[in-house]
PDB file of C-alpha atoms in Angstrom:
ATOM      1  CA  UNK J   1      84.843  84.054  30.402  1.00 53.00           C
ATOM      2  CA  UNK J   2      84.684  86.189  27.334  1.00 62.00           C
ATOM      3  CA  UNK J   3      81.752  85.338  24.893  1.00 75.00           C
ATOM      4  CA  UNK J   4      83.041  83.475  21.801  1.00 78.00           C
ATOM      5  CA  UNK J   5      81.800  85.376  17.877  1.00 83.00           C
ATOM      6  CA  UNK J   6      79.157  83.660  16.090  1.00 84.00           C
ATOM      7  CA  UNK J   7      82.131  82.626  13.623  1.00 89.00           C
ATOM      8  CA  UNK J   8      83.857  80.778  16.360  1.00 87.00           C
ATOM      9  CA  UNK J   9      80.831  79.134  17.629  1.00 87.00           C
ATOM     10  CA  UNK J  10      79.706  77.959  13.842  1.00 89.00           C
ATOM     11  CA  UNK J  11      83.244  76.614  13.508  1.00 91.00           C
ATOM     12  CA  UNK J  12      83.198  74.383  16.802  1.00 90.00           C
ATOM     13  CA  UNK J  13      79.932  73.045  16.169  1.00 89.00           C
ATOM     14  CA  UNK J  14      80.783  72.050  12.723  1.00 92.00           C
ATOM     15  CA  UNK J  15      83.645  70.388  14.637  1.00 92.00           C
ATOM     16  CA  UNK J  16      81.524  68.838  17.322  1.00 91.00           C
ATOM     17  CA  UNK J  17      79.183  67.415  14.296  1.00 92.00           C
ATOM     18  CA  UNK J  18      82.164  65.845  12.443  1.00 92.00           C
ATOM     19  CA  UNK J  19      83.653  64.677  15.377  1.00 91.00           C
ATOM     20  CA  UNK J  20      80.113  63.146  16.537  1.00 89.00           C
ATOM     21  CA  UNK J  21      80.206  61.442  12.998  1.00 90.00           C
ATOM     22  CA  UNK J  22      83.881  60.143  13.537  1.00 89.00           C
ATOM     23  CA  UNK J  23      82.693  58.385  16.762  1.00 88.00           C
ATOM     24  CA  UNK J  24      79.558  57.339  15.740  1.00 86.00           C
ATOM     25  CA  UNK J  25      81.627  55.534  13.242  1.00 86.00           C
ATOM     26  CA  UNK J  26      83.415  53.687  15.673  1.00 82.00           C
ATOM     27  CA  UNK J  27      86.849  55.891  14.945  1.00 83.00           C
ATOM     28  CA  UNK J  28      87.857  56.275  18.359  1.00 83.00           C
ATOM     29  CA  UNK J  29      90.842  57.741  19.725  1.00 85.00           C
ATOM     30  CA  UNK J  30      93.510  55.642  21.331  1.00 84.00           C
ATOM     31  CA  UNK J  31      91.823  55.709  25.247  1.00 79.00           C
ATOM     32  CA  UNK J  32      88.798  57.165  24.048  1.00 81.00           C
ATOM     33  CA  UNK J  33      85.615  56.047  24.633  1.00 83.00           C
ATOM     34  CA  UNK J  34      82.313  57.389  22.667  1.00 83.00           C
ATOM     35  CA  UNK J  35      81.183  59.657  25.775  1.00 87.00           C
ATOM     36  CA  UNK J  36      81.072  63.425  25.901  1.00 88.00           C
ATOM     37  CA  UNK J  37      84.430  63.768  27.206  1.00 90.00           C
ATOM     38  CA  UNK J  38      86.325  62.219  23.876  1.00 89.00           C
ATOM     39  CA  UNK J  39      83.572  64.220  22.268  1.00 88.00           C
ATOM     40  CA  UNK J  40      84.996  67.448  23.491  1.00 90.00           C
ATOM     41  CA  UNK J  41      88.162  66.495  23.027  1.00 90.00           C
ATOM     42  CA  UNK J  42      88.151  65.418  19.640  1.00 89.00           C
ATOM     43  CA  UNK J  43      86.068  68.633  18.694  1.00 90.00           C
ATOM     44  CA  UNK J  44      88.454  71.064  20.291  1.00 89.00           C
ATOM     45  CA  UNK J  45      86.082  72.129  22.802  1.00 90.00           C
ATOM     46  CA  UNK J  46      85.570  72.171  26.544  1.00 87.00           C
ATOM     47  CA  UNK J  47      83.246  70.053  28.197  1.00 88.00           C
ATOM     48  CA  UNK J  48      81.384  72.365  29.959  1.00 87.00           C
ATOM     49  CA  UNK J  49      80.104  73.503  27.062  1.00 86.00           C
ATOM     50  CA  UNK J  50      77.529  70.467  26.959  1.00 87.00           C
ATOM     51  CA  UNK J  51      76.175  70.945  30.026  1.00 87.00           C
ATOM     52  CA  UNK J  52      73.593  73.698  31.175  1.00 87.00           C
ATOM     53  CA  UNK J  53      75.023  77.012  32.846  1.00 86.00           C
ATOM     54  CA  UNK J  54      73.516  78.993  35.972  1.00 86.00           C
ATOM     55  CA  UNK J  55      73.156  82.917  35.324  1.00 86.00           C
ATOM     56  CA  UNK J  56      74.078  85.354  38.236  1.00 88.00           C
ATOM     57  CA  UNK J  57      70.564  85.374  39.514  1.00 90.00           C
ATOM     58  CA  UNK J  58      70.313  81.412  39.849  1.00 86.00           C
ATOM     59  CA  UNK J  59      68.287  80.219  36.931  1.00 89.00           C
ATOM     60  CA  UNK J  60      69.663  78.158  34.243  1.00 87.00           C
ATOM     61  CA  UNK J  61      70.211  78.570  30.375  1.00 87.00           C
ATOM     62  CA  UNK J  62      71.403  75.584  28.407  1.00 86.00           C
ATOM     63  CA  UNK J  63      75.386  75.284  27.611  1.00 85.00           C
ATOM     64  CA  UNK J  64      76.387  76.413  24.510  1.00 86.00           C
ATOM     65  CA  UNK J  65      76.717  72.963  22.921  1.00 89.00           C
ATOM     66  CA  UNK J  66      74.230  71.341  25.164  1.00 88.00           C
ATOM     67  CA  UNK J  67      71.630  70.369  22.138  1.00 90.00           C
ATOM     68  CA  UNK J  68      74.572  68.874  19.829  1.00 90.00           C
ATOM     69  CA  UNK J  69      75.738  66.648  22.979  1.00 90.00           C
ATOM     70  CA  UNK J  70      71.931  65.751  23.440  1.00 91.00           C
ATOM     71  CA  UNK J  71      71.970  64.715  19.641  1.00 91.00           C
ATOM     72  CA  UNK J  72      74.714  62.766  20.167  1.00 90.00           C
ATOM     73  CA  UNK J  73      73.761  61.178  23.687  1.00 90.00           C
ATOM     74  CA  UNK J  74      70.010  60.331  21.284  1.00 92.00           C
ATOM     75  CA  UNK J  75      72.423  58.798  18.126  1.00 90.00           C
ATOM     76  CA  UNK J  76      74.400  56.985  20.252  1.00 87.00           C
ATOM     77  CA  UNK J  77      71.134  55.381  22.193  1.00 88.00           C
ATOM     78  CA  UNK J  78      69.310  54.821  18.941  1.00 89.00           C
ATOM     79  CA  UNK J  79      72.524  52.839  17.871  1.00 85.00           C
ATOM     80  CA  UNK J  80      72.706  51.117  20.476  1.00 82.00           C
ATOM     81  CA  UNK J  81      69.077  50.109  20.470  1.00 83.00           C
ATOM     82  CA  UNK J  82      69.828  48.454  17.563  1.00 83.00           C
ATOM     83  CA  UNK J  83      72.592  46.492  18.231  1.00 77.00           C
ATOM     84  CA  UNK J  84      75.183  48.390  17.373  1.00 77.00           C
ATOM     85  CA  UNK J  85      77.972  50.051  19.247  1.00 73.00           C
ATOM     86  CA  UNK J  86      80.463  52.401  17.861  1.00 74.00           C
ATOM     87  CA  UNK J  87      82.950  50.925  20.757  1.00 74.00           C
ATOM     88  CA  UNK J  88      83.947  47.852  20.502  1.00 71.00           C
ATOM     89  CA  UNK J  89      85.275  47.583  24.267  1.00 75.00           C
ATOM     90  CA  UNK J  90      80.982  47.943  24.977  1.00 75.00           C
ATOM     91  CA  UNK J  91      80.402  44.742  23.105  1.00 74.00           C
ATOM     92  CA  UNK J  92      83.202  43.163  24.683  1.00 78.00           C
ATOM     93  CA  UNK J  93      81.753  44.507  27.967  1.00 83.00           C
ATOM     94  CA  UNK J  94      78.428  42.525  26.734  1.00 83.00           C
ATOM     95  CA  UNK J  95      79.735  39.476  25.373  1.00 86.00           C
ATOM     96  CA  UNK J  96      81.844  39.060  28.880  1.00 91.00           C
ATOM     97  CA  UNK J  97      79.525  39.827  31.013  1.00 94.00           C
ATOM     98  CA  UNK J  98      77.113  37.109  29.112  1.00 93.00           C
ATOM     99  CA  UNK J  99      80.375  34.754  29.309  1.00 94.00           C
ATOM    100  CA  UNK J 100      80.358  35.253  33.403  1.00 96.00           C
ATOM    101  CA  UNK J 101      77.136  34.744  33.619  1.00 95.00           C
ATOM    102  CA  UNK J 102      77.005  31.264  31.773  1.00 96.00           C
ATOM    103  CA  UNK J 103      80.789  30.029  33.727  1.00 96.00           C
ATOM    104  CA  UNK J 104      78.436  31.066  37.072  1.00 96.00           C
ATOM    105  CA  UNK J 105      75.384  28.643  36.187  1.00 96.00           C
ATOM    106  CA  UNK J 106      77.788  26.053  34.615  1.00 96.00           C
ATOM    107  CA  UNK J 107      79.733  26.304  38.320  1.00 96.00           C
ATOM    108  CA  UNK J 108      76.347  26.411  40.342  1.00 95.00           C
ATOM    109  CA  UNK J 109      75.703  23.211  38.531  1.00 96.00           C
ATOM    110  CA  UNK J 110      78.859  21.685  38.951  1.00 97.00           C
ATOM    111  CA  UNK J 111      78.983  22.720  42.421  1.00 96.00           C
ATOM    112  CA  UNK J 112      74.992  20.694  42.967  1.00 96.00           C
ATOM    113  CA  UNK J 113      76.323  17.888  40.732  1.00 95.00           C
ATOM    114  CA  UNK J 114      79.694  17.318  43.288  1.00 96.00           C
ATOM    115  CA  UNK J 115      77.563  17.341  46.205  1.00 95.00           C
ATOM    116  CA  UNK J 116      74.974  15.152  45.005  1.00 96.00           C
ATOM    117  CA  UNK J 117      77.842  12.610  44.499  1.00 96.00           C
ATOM    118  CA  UNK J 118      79.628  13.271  47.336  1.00 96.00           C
ATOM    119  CA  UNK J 119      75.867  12.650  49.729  1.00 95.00           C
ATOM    120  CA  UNK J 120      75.716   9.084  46.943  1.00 96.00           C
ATOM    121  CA  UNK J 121      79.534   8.315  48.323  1.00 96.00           C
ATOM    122  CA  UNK J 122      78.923   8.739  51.754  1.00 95.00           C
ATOM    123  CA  UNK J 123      75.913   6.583  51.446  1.00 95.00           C
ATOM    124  CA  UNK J 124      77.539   3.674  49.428  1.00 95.00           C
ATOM    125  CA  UNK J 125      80.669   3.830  51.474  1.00 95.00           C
ATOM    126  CA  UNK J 126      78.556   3.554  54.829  1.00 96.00           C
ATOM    127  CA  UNK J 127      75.843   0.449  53.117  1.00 96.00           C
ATOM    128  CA  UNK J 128      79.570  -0.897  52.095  1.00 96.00           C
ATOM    129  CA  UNK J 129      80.425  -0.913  55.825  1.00 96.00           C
ATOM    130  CA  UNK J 130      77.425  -2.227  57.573  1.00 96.00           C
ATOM    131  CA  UNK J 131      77.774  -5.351  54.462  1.00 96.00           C
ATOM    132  CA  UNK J 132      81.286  -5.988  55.482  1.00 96.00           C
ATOM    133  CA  UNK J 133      80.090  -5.987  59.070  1.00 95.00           C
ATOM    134  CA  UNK J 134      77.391  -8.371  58.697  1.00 95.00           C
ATOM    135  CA  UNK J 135      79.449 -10.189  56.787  1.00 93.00           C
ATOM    136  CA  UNK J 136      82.074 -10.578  59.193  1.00 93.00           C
ATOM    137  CA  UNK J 137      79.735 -11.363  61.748  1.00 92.00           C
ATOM    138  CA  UNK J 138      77.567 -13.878  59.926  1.00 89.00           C
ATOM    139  CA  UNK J 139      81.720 -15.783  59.674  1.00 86.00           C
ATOM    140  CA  UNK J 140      82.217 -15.051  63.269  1.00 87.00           C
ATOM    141  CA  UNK J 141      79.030 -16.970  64.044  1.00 86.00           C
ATOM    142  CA  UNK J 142      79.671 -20.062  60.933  1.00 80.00           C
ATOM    143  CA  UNK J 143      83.164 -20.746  63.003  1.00 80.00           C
ATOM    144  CA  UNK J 144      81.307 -20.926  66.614  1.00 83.00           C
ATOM    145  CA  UNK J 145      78.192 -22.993  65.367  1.00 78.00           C
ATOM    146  CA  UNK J 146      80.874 -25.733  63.263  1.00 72.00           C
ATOM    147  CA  UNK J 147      78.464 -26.751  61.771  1.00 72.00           C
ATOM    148  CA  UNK J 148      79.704 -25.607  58.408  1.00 67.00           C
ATOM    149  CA  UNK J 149      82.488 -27.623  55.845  1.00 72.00           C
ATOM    150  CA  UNK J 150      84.633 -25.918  53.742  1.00 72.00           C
ATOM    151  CA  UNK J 151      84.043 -27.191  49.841  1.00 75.00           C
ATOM    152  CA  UNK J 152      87.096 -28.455  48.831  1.00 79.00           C
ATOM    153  CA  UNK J 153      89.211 -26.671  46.074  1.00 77.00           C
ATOM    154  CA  UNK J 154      88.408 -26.449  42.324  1.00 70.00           C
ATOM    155  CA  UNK J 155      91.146 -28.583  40.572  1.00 70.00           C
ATOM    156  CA  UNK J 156      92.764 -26.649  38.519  1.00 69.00           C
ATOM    157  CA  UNK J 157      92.442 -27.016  34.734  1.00 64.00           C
ATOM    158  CA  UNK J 158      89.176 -29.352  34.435  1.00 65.00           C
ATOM    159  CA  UNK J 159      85.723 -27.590  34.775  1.00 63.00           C
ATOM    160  CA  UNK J 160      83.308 -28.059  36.928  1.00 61.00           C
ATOM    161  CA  UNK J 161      80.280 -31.007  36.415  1.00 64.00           C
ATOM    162  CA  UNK J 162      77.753 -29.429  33.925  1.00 63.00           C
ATOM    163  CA  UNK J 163      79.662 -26.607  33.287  1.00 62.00           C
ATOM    164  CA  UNK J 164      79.122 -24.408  29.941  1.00 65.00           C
ATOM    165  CA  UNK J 165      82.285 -24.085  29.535  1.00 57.00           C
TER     166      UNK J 165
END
């Protein structure tokens, strides 16, 4: 690639820096995120110029805009740090992910609280049973031994002797 004139490369960072500014601002493209690649994109500018290059001879020399996408990568942390977020789909990302997080204890809780009632309904439903059995059986054994009366019938419309009511 053909070396760009000081000119060219004073030009592009002073569009890297106001496009930094733009995104640090939250002014983000339509389907842009605040990353390097809208970065580049919104500065005119290829990527690879953020990232560090390898000479001929193996070693490597930083990119040509490699410290303005560190200063932005460092802004965008220290924002961040703080609370803010230039992208609002980040904080959504956050608030969500908090949201999940509560529905999943809410459910593990719900989930404890049905089968702690379900464990009390099997358990009523079998006492209930073994009462309706001994029940039955203490009948069973009342109509062998006959030695049990029937009371006769509460006539209807007078109360009972000493009744309260």
């Amino acid at each position: 690639m053909p070396r760009i004139s000081d000119a060219d490369r004073a030009r592009n960072e002073e569009a890297i820096r106001a496009a930094i500014d733009r995104l640090l601002r939250g002014e983000l493209p339509p389907g842009g995120k605040c990353d390097l690649k809208t970065l580049a994109a919104e500065a005119g500018v290829t990527r690879t110029g953020f990232y560090p290059k390898k000479n001929r001879d193996g070693t490597t020399r930083p990119g040509p805009y490699q410290h303005l996408g560190e200063e932005f990568e460092r802004r965008l942390k220290t924002q961040r740090d703080a609370g803010e977020s230039p992208d609002p789909r980040t904080l959504q990302i956050e608030r969500l992910k908090a949201q999940v997080a509560e529905l999943k204890e809410r459910l593990a809780k719900r989930d404890e609280a049905l089968a702690e009632l379900t464990a009390f309904k099997t358990l009523a439903v079998s006492r209930l049973t073994a009462q309706h059995e001994e029940i039955q059986r203490l009948r069973e054994q009342a109509a062998q031994d006959g030695n049990v009366r029937r009371l006769p019938a509460a006539r209807s419309g007078t109360a009972p002797y000493g009744s309260c009511s």
